Short mmCIF file of C-alpha atoms in Angstrom, two decimals:
data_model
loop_
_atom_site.label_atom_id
_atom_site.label_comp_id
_atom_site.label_asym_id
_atom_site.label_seq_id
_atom_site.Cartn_x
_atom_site.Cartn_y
_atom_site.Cartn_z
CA UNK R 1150 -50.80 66.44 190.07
CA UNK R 1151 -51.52 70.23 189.49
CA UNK R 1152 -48.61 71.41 187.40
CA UNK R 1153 -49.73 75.21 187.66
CA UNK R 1154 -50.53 76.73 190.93
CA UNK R 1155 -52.24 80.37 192.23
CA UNK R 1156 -52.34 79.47 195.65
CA UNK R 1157 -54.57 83.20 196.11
CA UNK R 1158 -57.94 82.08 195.54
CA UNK R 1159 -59.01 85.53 195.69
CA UNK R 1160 -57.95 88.94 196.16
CA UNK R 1161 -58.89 92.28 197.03
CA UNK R 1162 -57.43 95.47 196.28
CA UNK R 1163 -58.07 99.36 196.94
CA UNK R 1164 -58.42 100.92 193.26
CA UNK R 1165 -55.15 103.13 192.12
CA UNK R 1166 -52.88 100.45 194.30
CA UNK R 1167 -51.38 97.61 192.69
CA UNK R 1168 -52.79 94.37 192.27
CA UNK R 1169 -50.09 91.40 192.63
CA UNK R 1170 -50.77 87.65 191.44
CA UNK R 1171 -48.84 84.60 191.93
CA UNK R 1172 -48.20 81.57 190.33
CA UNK R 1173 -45.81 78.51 190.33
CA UNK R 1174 -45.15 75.95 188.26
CA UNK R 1175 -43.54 72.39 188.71
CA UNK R 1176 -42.67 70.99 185.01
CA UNK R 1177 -39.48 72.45 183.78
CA UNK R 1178 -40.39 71.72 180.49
CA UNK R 1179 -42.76 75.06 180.52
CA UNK R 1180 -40.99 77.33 178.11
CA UNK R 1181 -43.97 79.77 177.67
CA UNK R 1182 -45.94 81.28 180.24
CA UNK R 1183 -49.40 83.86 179.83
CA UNK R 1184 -52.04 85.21 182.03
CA UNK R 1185 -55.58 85.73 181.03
CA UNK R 1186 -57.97 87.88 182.33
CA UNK R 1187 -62.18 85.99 182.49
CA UNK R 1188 -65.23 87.16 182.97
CA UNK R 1189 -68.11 84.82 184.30
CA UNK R 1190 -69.26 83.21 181.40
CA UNK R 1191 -67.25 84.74 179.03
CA UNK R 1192 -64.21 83.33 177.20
CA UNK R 1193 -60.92 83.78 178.64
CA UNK R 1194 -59.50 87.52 177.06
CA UNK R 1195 -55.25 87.12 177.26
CA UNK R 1196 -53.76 89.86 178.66
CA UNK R 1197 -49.72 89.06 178.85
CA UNK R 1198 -47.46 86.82 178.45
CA UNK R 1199 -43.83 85.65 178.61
CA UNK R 1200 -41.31 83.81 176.87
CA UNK R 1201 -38.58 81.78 179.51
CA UNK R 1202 -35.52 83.33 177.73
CA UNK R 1203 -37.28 86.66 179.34
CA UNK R 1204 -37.48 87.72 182.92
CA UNK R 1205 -40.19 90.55 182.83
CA UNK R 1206 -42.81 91.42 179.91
CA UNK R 1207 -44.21 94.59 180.26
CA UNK R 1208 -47.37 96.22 178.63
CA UNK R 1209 -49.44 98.84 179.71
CA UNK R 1210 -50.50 98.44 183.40
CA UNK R 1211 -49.80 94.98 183.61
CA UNK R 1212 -46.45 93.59 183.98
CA UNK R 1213 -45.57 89.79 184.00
CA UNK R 1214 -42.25 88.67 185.81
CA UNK R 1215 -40.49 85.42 185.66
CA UNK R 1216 -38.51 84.01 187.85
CA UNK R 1217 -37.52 80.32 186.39
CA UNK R 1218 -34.78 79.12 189.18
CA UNK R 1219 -38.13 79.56 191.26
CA UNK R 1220 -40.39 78.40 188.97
CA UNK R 1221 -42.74 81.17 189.53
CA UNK R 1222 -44.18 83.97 188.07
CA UNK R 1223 -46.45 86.83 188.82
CA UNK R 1224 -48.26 89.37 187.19
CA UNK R 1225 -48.55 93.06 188.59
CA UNK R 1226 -51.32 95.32 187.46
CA UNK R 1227 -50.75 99.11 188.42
CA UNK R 1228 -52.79 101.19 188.63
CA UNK R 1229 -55.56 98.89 189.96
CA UNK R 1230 -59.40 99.72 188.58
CA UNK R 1231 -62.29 98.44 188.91
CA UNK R 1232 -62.88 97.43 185.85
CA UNK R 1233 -59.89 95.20 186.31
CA UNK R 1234 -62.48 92.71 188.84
CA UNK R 1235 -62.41 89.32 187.05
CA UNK R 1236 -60.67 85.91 187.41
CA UNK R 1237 -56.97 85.99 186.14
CA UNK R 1238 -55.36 82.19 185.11
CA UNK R 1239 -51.97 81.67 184.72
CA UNK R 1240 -50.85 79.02 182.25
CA UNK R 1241 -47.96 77.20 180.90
CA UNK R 1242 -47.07 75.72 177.72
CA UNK R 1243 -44.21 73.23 176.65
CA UNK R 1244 -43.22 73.47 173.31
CA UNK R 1245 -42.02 69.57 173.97
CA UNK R 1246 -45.68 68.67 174.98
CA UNK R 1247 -47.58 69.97 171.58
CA UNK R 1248 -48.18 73.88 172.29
CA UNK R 1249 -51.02 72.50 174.81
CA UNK R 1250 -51.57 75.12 177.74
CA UNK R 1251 -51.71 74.03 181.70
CA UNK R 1252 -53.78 76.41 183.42
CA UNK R 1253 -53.65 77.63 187.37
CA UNK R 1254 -57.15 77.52 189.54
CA UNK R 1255 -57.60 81.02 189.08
CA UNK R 1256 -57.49 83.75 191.39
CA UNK R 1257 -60.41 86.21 191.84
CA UNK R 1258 -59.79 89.80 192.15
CA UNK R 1259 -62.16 92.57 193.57
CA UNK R 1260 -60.61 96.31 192.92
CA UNK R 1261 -62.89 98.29 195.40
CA UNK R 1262 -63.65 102.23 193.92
CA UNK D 1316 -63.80 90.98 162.08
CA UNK D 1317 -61.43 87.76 162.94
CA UNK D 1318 -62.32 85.93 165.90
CA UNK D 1319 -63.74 82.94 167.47
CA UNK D 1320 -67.23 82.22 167.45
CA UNK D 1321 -69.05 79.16 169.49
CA UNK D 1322 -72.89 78.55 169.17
CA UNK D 1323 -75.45 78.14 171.30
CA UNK D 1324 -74.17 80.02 174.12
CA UNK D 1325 -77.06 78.16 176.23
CA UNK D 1326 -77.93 74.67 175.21
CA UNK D 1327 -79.97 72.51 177.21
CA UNK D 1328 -80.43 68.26 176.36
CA UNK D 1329 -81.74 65.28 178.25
CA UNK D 1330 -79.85 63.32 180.01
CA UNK D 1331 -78.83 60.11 177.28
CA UNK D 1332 -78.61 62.35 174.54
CA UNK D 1333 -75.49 63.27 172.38
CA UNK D 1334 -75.12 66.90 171.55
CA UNK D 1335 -72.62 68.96 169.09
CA UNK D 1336 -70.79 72.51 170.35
CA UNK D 1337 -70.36 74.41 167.41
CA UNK D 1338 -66.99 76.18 167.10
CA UNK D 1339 -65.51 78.48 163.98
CA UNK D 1340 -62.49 80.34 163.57
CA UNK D 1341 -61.29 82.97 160.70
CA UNK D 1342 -58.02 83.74 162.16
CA UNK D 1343 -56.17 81.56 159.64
CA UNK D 1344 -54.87 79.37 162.97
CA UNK D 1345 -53.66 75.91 162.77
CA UNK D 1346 -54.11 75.15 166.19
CA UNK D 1347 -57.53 74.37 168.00
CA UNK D 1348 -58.74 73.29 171.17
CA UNK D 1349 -61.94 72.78 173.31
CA UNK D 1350 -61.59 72.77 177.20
CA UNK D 1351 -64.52 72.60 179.90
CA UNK D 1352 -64.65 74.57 182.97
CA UNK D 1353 -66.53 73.37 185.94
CA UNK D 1354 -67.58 76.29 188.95
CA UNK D 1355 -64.67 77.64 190.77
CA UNK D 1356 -62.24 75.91 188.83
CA UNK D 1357 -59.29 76.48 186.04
CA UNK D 1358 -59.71 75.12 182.62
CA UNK D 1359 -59.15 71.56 181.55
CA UNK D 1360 -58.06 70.55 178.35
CA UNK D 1361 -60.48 67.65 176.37
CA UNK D 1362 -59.05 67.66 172.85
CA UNK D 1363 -56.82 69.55 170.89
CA UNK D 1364 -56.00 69.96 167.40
CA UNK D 1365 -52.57 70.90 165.65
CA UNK D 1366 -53.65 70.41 162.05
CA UNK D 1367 -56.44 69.49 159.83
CA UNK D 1368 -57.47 66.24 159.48
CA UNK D 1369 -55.33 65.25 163.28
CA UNK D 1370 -56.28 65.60 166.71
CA UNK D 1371 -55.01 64.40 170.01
CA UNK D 1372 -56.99 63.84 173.16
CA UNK D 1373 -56.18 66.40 176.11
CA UNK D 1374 -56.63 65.55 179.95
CA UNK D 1375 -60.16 64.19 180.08
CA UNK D 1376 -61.02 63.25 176.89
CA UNK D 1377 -63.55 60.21 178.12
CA UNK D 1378 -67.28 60.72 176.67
CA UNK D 1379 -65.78 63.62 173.81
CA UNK D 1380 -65.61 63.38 170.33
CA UNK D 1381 -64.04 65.73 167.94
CA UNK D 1382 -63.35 66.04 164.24
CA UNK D 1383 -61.60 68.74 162.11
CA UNK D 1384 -62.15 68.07 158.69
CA UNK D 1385 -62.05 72.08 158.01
CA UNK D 1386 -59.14 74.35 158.73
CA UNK D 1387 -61.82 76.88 160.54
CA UNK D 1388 -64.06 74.53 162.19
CA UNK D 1389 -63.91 72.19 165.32
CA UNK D 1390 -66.86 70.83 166.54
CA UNK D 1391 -67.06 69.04 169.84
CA UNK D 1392 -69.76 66.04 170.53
CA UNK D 1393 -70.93 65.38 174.22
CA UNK D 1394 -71.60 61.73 173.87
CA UNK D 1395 -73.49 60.13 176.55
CA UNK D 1396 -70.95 58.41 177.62
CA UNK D 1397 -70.23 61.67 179.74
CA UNK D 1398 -70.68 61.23 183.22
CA UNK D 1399 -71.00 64.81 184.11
CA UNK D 1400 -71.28 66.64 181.06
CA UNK D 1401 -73.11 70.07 182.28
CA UNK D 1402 -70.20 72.68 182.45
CA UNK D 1403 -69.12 75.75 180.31
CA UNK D 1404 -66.94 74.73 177.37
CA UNK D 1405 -64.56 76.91 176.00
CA UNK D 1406 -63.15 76.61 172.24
CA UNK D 1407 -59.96 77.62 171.55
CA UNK D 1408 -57.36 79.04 168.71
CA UNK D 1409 -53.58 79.61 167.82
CA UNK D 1410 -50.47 79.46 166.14
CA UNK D 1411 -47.69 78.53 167.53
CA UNK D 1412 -44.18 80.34 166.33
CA UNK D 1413 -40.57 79.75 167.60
CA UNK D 1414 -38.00 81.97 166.64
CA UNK D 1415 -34.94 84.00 167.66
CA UNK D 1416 -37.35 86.79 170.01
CA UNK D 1417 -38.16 82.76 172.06
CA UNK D 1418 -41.87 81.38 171.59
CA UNK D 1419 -45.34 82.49 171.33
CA UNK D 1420 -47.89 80.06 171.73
CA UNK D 1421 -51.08 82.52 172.73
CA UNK D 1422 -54.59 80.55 172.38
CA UNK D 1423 -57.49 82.82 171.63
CA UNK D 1424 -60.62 82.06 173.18
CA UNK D 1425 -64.69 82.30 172.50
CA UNK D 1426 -67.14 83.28 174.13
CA UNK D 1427 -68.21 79.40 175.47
CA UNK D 1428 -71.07 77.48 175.34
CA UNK D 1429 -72.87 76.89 178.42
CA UNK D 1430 -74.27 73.18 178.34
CA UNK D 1431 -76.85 71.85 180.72
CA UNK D 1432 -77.75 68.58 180.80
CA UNK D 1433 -81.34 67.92 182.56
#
């Protein structure tokens, strides 16, 4: 039963446009939501994230919405550059369940020059 | 420099053969925990940590061991017992805060250990 979802395995976008990425959740418990940016084998690097009693979370270029009645969020990354190619995982956390995160499959951008 | 650090970053052992994954933090965090990722896939927790001295086991705990006798230091032991124990494990870091601004529960990560398992 995957909790967290990014139905986008991948994704590809033309630098200087905006990069969009989905994900939905099923538990309602999740009260705490973040995105982090990997590299292949590299550690995860956390770019954003979101408290529920938010609806949007912005820093930067990157922008994290959250739409809880939909169980869903996304993250927006504007401009788009290249160095911005990686795999981005959404995650969850209930503070009910011990802090523990639930992370999405990942979805694999490609920011062509 | 605070961070996470996680040694080897390659390790290689024989199949039968328990091995330790090495991982220190100096951020002062309570929390720690270890996950394994497999190729094309998101992370999945194995244990996790909210204190010295405890530990819970995450999502696929079966053939780990883990102790955290030090407030920096969680080591992780591949036990045999592992039925598919090459992957890329990932160690963990946080602490968790509630307060009137909502929650922040942001886990810092290092840079993995890549086991392999011949």
């Amino acid at each position: 039963d995957q909790q967290v979802k990014q139905n986008s395995p991948s994704l590809s976008v033309q630098e200087g446009r905006i990069s969009i990425l989905n994900c939905d959740y099923t538990n309602s418990m999740f009260d705490y939501f973040l995105w982090y940016k990997k590299y292949p084998a590299e550690g995860p690097t956390f770019l954003i994230s979101i408290s529920s009693i938010k609806d949007k979370n912005e820093d930067g270029r990157f922008t994290v919405f959250l739409n809880k009645s939909a169980k869903h969020l996304s993250l927006h990354i504007v401009p788009s550059q290249p160095g911005d190619s990686a795999v981005y995982f959404c995650a969850a956390s209930a503070r009910a369940a011990g802090n523990k995160l639930t992370f999405g499959g990942g979805t694999r951008v490609l920011v062509k020059p | 420099d605070g961070g996470i650090t996680q040694s080897p970053k390659y390790l290689f052992r024989k199949e039968g053969q328990n091995v330790t994954l090495s991982c220190e933090q100096n951020l002062n965090h309570d929390a720690m925990y270890w996950y394994r990722q497999d190729p094309g896939q998101g992370l999945r927790l194995i244990y996790y940590s909210q204190i010295v001295n405890d530990f819970q086991k995450g999502d696929i705990a079966e053939g780990y061991s883990v102790s955290r006798e030090k407030k920096e230091s969680f080591p992780l032991t591949v036990t045999s017992a592992q039925k598919n124990p090459t992957a890329f494990y990932l160690c963990a870091s946080s602490n968790p805060y509630s307060g009137l601004a909502g929650r922040t529960d942001t886990q810092y990560f290092g840079p993995g250990t890549r086991l392999t398992v011949l």
